[in-house]
Coordinates of C-alpha atoms in Angstrom, one line a residue:
A1 CA 0.4 -0.1 -0.2
A2 CA 0.7 3.6 -0.8
A3 CA 2.4 5.8 2.2
P4 CA -0.2 8.5 3.4
P5 CA 0.3 11.6 2.0
P6 CA 2.5 13.4 4.5
E7 CA 1.6 16.5 7.4
P8 CA 2.7 19.7 6.0
L9 CA 6.0 20.7 7.1
E10 CA 6.2 22.0 10.5
A11 CA 8.0 25.9 10.9
A12 CA 11.8 24.2 12.2
S13 CA 11.5 21.2 9.7
R14 CA 11.6 23.6 7.3
K15 CA 13.9 26.2 7.9
E16 CA 16.3 22.3 8.4
A17 CA 15.3 21.9 5.3
E18 CA 16.0 25.5 3.5
A19 CA 19.0 25.5 5.1
C20 CA 21.1 22.9 3.4
G21 CA 18.7 22.6 -0.2
L22 CA 16.4 19.9 0.4
L23 CA 13.4 22.0 0.2
E24 CA 14.5 23.9 -3.4
L25 CA 16.1 20.8 -4.8
Y26 CA 13.4 17.9 -3.7
G27 CA 11.0 19.4 -3.2
E28 CA 7.7 20.2 -0.4
E29 CA 6.8 16.9 -0.9
V30 CA 10.0 14.6 -0.7
A31 CA 10.8 17.1 2.0
A32 CA 7.0 16.9 4.7
R33 CA 7.7 13.0 3.9
V34 CA 11.7 12.7 5.3
F35 CA 10.1 15.2 8.5
S36 CA 6.8 13.1 8.8
R37 CA 5.9 11.6 12.7
S38 CA 5.1 8.5 10.5
W39 CA 7.9 6.0 10.2
Q40 CA 5.3 4.9 7.7
V41 CA 6.3 8.5 5.8
R42 CA 9.4 9.1 6.2
Q43 CA 10.5 5.7 4.4
S44 CA 8.5 7.2 1.6
G45 CA 10.6 10.3 1.5
M46 CA 13.8 7.9 1.9
A47 CA 12.3 6.6 -0.9
A48 CA 11.8 9.3 -2.8
A49 CA 14.5 11.1 -2.2
A50 CA 16.5 8.1 -3.3
A51 CA 14.7 8.4 -6.4
K52 CA 15.3 12.0 -7.3
A53 CA 19.3 11.8 -5.9
P54 CA 20.7 10.8 -9.6
S55 CA 19.1 14.3 -11.0
L56 CA 20.3 16.5 -9.2
V57 CA 24.1 14.9 -9.5
G58 CA 26.3 18.4 -10.8
E59 CA 23.4 20.7 -8.8
R60 CA 24.7 23.3 -5.8
R61 CA 24.4 22.0 -2.6
A62 CA 22.9 18.5 -3.8
L63 CA 25.5 16.3 -2.0
A64 CA 24.4 18.4 1.6
A65 CA 20.8 17.8 0.9
A66 CA 21.7 13.9 0.3
A67 CA 23.9 14.2 3.3
K68 CA 21.2 15.7 5.0
V69 CA 18.1 13.3 3.7
M70 CA 20.4 10.7 5.0
L71 CA 21.7 12.0 8.5
I72 CA 17.9 12.1 9.7
G73 CA 17.9 8.6 8.2
A74 CA 20.6 7.7 10.5
S75 CA 19.3 9.1 13.6
D76 CA 15.5 7.5 13.3
K77 CA 14.4 4.7 15.9
M78 CA 12.9 2.5 13.6
V79 CA 15.2 0.0 11.4
N80 CA 13.2 0.0 8.4
V81 CA 13.9 3.7 7.5
F82 CA 17.7 3.7 8.4
L83 CA 17.1 1.0 5.9
A84 CA 15.7 3.4 3.1
S85 CA 17.9 6.1 4.4
L86 CA 21.0 3.6 2.3
D87 CA 19.0 3.3 -0.7
V88 CA 19.9 7.3 -1.3
L89 CA 24.0 5.5 -0.9
A90 CA 23.2 4.2 -3.3
A91 CA 21.9 6.1 -5.4
L92 CA 24.7 8.2 -5.0
I93 CA 27.6 5.7 -6.0
S94 CA 26.1 4.6 -8.9
S95 CA 25.4 8.3 -10.5
P96 CA 29.0 9.2 -12.4
G97 CA 29.9 12.7 -10.4
A98 CA 27.8 12.5 -7.4
L99 CA 30.4 12.2 -4.7
G100 CA 33.7 13.2 -7.1
S101 CA 33.8 16.7 -5.5
R102 CA 37.1 17.9 -3.3
D103 CA 34.7 18.4 0.1
A104 CA 32.7 15.3 0.2
E105 CA 34.5 14.1 2.7
R106 CA 33.8 17.0 4.8
E107 CA 30.2 17.8 3.6
L108 CA 29.2 13.4 5.0
R109 CA 30.8 13.3 8.1
P110 CA 29.0 13.9 10.8
L111 CA 26.6 11.2 8.4
L112 CA 30.3 8.7 8.9
L113 CA 30.1 9.7 12.5
S114 CA 26.4 8.0 13.0
W115 CA 27.5 4.6 11.5
R116 CA 29.9 4.6 13.1
D117 CA 27.7 4.9 16.1
K118 CA 25.8 2.6 14.3
L119 CA 28.3 -0.6 14.4
S120 CA 27.5 -1.4 17.5
D121 CA 23.6 -1.3 17.4
S122 CA 21.7 -4.1 19.2
N123 CA 19.7 -4.7 15.7
G124 CA 21.6 -6.8 13.3
R125 CA 20.6 -5.4 10.5
V126 CA 21.7 -1.6 11.0
R127 CA 25.1 -3.3 11.9
E128 CA 25.6 -5.1 9.0
A129 CA 24.2 -1.8 6.8
A130 CA 26.4 0.5 8.8
E131 CA 29.7 -1.8 8.2
G132 CA 28.4 -2.1 4.5
A133 CA 27.8 2.2 3.9
L134 CA 31.1 2.7 5.5
L135 CA 33.3 0.1 4.1
A136 CA 31.1 1.6 0.4
L137 CA 32.5 4.7 0.6
C138 CA 36.4 3.1 0.6
S139 CA 36.0 3.1 -2.6
L140 CA 35.6 6.6 -3.7
P141 CA 38.3 8.7 -4.2
A142 CA 36.8 11.6 -2.4
I143 CA 36.6 10.0 0.8
G144 CA 39.1 6.5 0.6
P145 CA 40.1 4.1 3.1
S146 CA 41.8 6.5 4.9
A147 CA 38.9 8.4 6.5
V148 CA 37.2 5.5 7.4
G149 CA 39.5 3.6 8.4
A150 CA 40.6 6.6 10.9
L151 CA 37.2 6.6 12.2
L152 CA 37.6 3.2 12.7
V153 CA 40.9 2.9 14.7
A154 CA 39.7 6.0 16.8
P155 CA 39.6 5.4 20.9
L156 CA 36.4 3.3 21.5
P157 CA 34.8 6.8 24.0
P158 CA 34.9 5.4 28.1
A159 CA 31.6 5.2 28.3
K160 CA 31.4 2.4 25.5
R161 CA 34.4 0.5 27.0
N162 CA 32.7 -1.9 28.7
S163 CA 30.4 -2.5 26.0
S164 CA 31.4 -6.0 23.6
Q165 CA 28.9 -4.7 21.2
A166 CA 30.5 -1.5 20.5
W167 CA 34.1 -3.6 20.7
L168 CA 33.4 -5.6 18.0
G169 CA 32.0 -3.2 15.6
R170 CA 35.3 -1.8 15.0
L171 CA 36.9 -4.9 14.9
A172 CA 35.1 -6.5 12.6
P173 CA 35.2 -3.7 9.3
L174 CA 38.5 -3.6 10.6
Q175 CA 39.6 -6.6 9.8
R176 CA 37.2 -6.2 6.3
L177 CA 39.1 -3.3 6.0
L178 CA 42.9 -4.1 6.3
R179 CA 42.1 -7.5 4.3
E180 CA 40.4 -5.4 1.2
H181 CA 42.2 -2.3 1.6
G182 CA 45.9 -3.2 3.6
P183 CA 48.5 -1.4 2.1
Q184 CA 46.4 2.1 1.7
V185 CA 45.9 2.5 5.3
R186 CA 49.5 1.6 6.3
E187 CA 49.2 4.4 8.2
L188 CA 46.9 3.7 10.2
S189 CA 48.8 0.6 12.1
D190 CA 49.7 1.7 15.0
P191 CA 46.4 3.8 16.0
A192 CA 44.9 0.2 14.9
L193 CA 47.7 -1.6 17.0
R194 CA 46.3 0.3 19.7
L195 CA 42.8 -0.3 19.6
V196 CA 43.6 -4.0 19.4
K197 CA 45.6 -4.0 22.1
E198 CA 42.5 -2.3 24.4
A199 CA 40.4 -4.6 22.8
L200 CA 42.4 -7.8 23.6
G201 CA 42.2 -7.0 27.6
S202 CA 38.3 -7.4 27.2
A203 CA 36.7 -9.5 30.1
S204 CA 34.4 -11.4 26.6
G205 CA 35.9 -14.1 25.0
Q206 CA 34.2 -13.2 21.7
V207 CA 36.6 -9.7 22.2
R208 CA 39.8 -11.3 21.7
A209 CA 39.3 -14.1 19.6
E210 CA 38.1 -10.8 17.2
A211 CA 40.9 -8.6 18.5
T212 CA 43.5 -11.3 17.8
E213 CA 42.1 -12.0 14.4
A214 CA 42.4 -8.5 13.5
A215 CA 46.2 -8.7 15.3
R216 CA 46.5 -11.3 12.2
E217 CA 45.4 -8.7 9.7
L218 CA 47.1 -6.1 11.1
F219 CA 51.0 -8.6 11.3
A220 CA 50.2 -9.6 7.8
L221 CA 50.7 -5.7 6.3
V222 CA 53.4 -4.3 9.2
G223 CA 55.2 -7.7 9.1
D224 CA 57.7 -6.5 11.6
M225 CA 57.7 -8.0 14.8
Q226 CA 59.7 -6.4 16.7
V227 CA 57.6 -3.5 15.9
F228 CA 54.4 -5.6 18.0
A229 CA 56.8 -6.6 20.3
R230 CA 57.2 -2.9 21.5
Q231 CA 53.4 -2.3 21.2
L232 CA 52.6 -4.8 22.8
A233 CA 55.0 -4.3 25.8
D234 CA 52.7 -3.1 28.1
L235 CA 50.1 -6.2 27.7
K236 CA 49.9 -8.8 30.4
P237 CA 52.1 -11.3 28.9
A238 CA 49.5 -14.6 29.0
L239 CA 47.9 -12.8 26.5
R240 CA 50.7 -11.2 24.5
D241 CA 53.3 -14.2 24.3
P242 CA 50.6 -16.9 23.0
L243 CA 48.9 -13.7 20.0
L244 CA 53.5 -12.9 19.6
A245 CA 54.6 -16.5 19.1
S246 CA 51.1 -17.6 16.9
L247 CA 52.2 -14.3 14.8
E248 CA 56.2 -15.2 14.5
Q249 CA 55.3 -18.8 13.5
R250 CA 52.5 -17.5 10.9
S251 CA 55.8 -15.2 9.9
A252 CA 57.8 -18.3 9.4
E253 CA 55.2 -20.4 7.6
P254 CA 55.5 -19.6 4.0
A255 CA 53.0 -17.8 2.3
S256 CA 50.1 -20.2 1.0
E257 CA 48.1 -18.3 -2.1
S258 CA 45.8 -22.3 -2.2
G259 CA 42.6 -22.3 -0.5
E260 CA 43.0 -24.8 1.0
G261 CA 41.7 -26.0 4.3
G262 CA 39.5 -23.2 5.4

């Protein structure tokens, strides 16, 4: 069934929609849907914005307006609205030039921070979608793996350090980033190792296992045992020694290109 028509834009929402070019570029109907009180109407607004976004490429403020739509979606409590907002990203990625400007990273920064917060969401679909959105931006020259990696290796806020979900939300995408874009994020190996080291001290076995895996990916990139040993020097010996031993063993093994085992 089609979503019902939106209620008129309230004054505060209108001001917000005008400030970023959303009202001017997407029109009254889409703006009213995006700011609606009804989640079904908001979801239909995200879909309408995704359909219109490709035709706006090249317009001044097109990226600011699209970023605003996605940011509204990212702060929505309804999972379906957030997921629908990512169709705007997909539409931009498949439109040549939409995300090519030099200020793309600046325009999208609040959105990237919001997606990073979603990596520790209690809903698995939300976590997966946020990870997918961040990693999709790695392939865009205007943003790239370093900008995304810097967000992933930033220290966890103190309030989240006891949350295993917050750690897993960083470590899983970090592993993917290292596997898929390793050489381009080499300069992040120090902060990445600091994050991994802190995760290795977690009370959660699952977090420690993911941190160990991330340490292996990092070692494959850095390949310097002394650097690792120095960085991990103040880790508890019970955690540090088996890890260093397994890395040492791995570096002694001949590199295998075949997909045996697994």
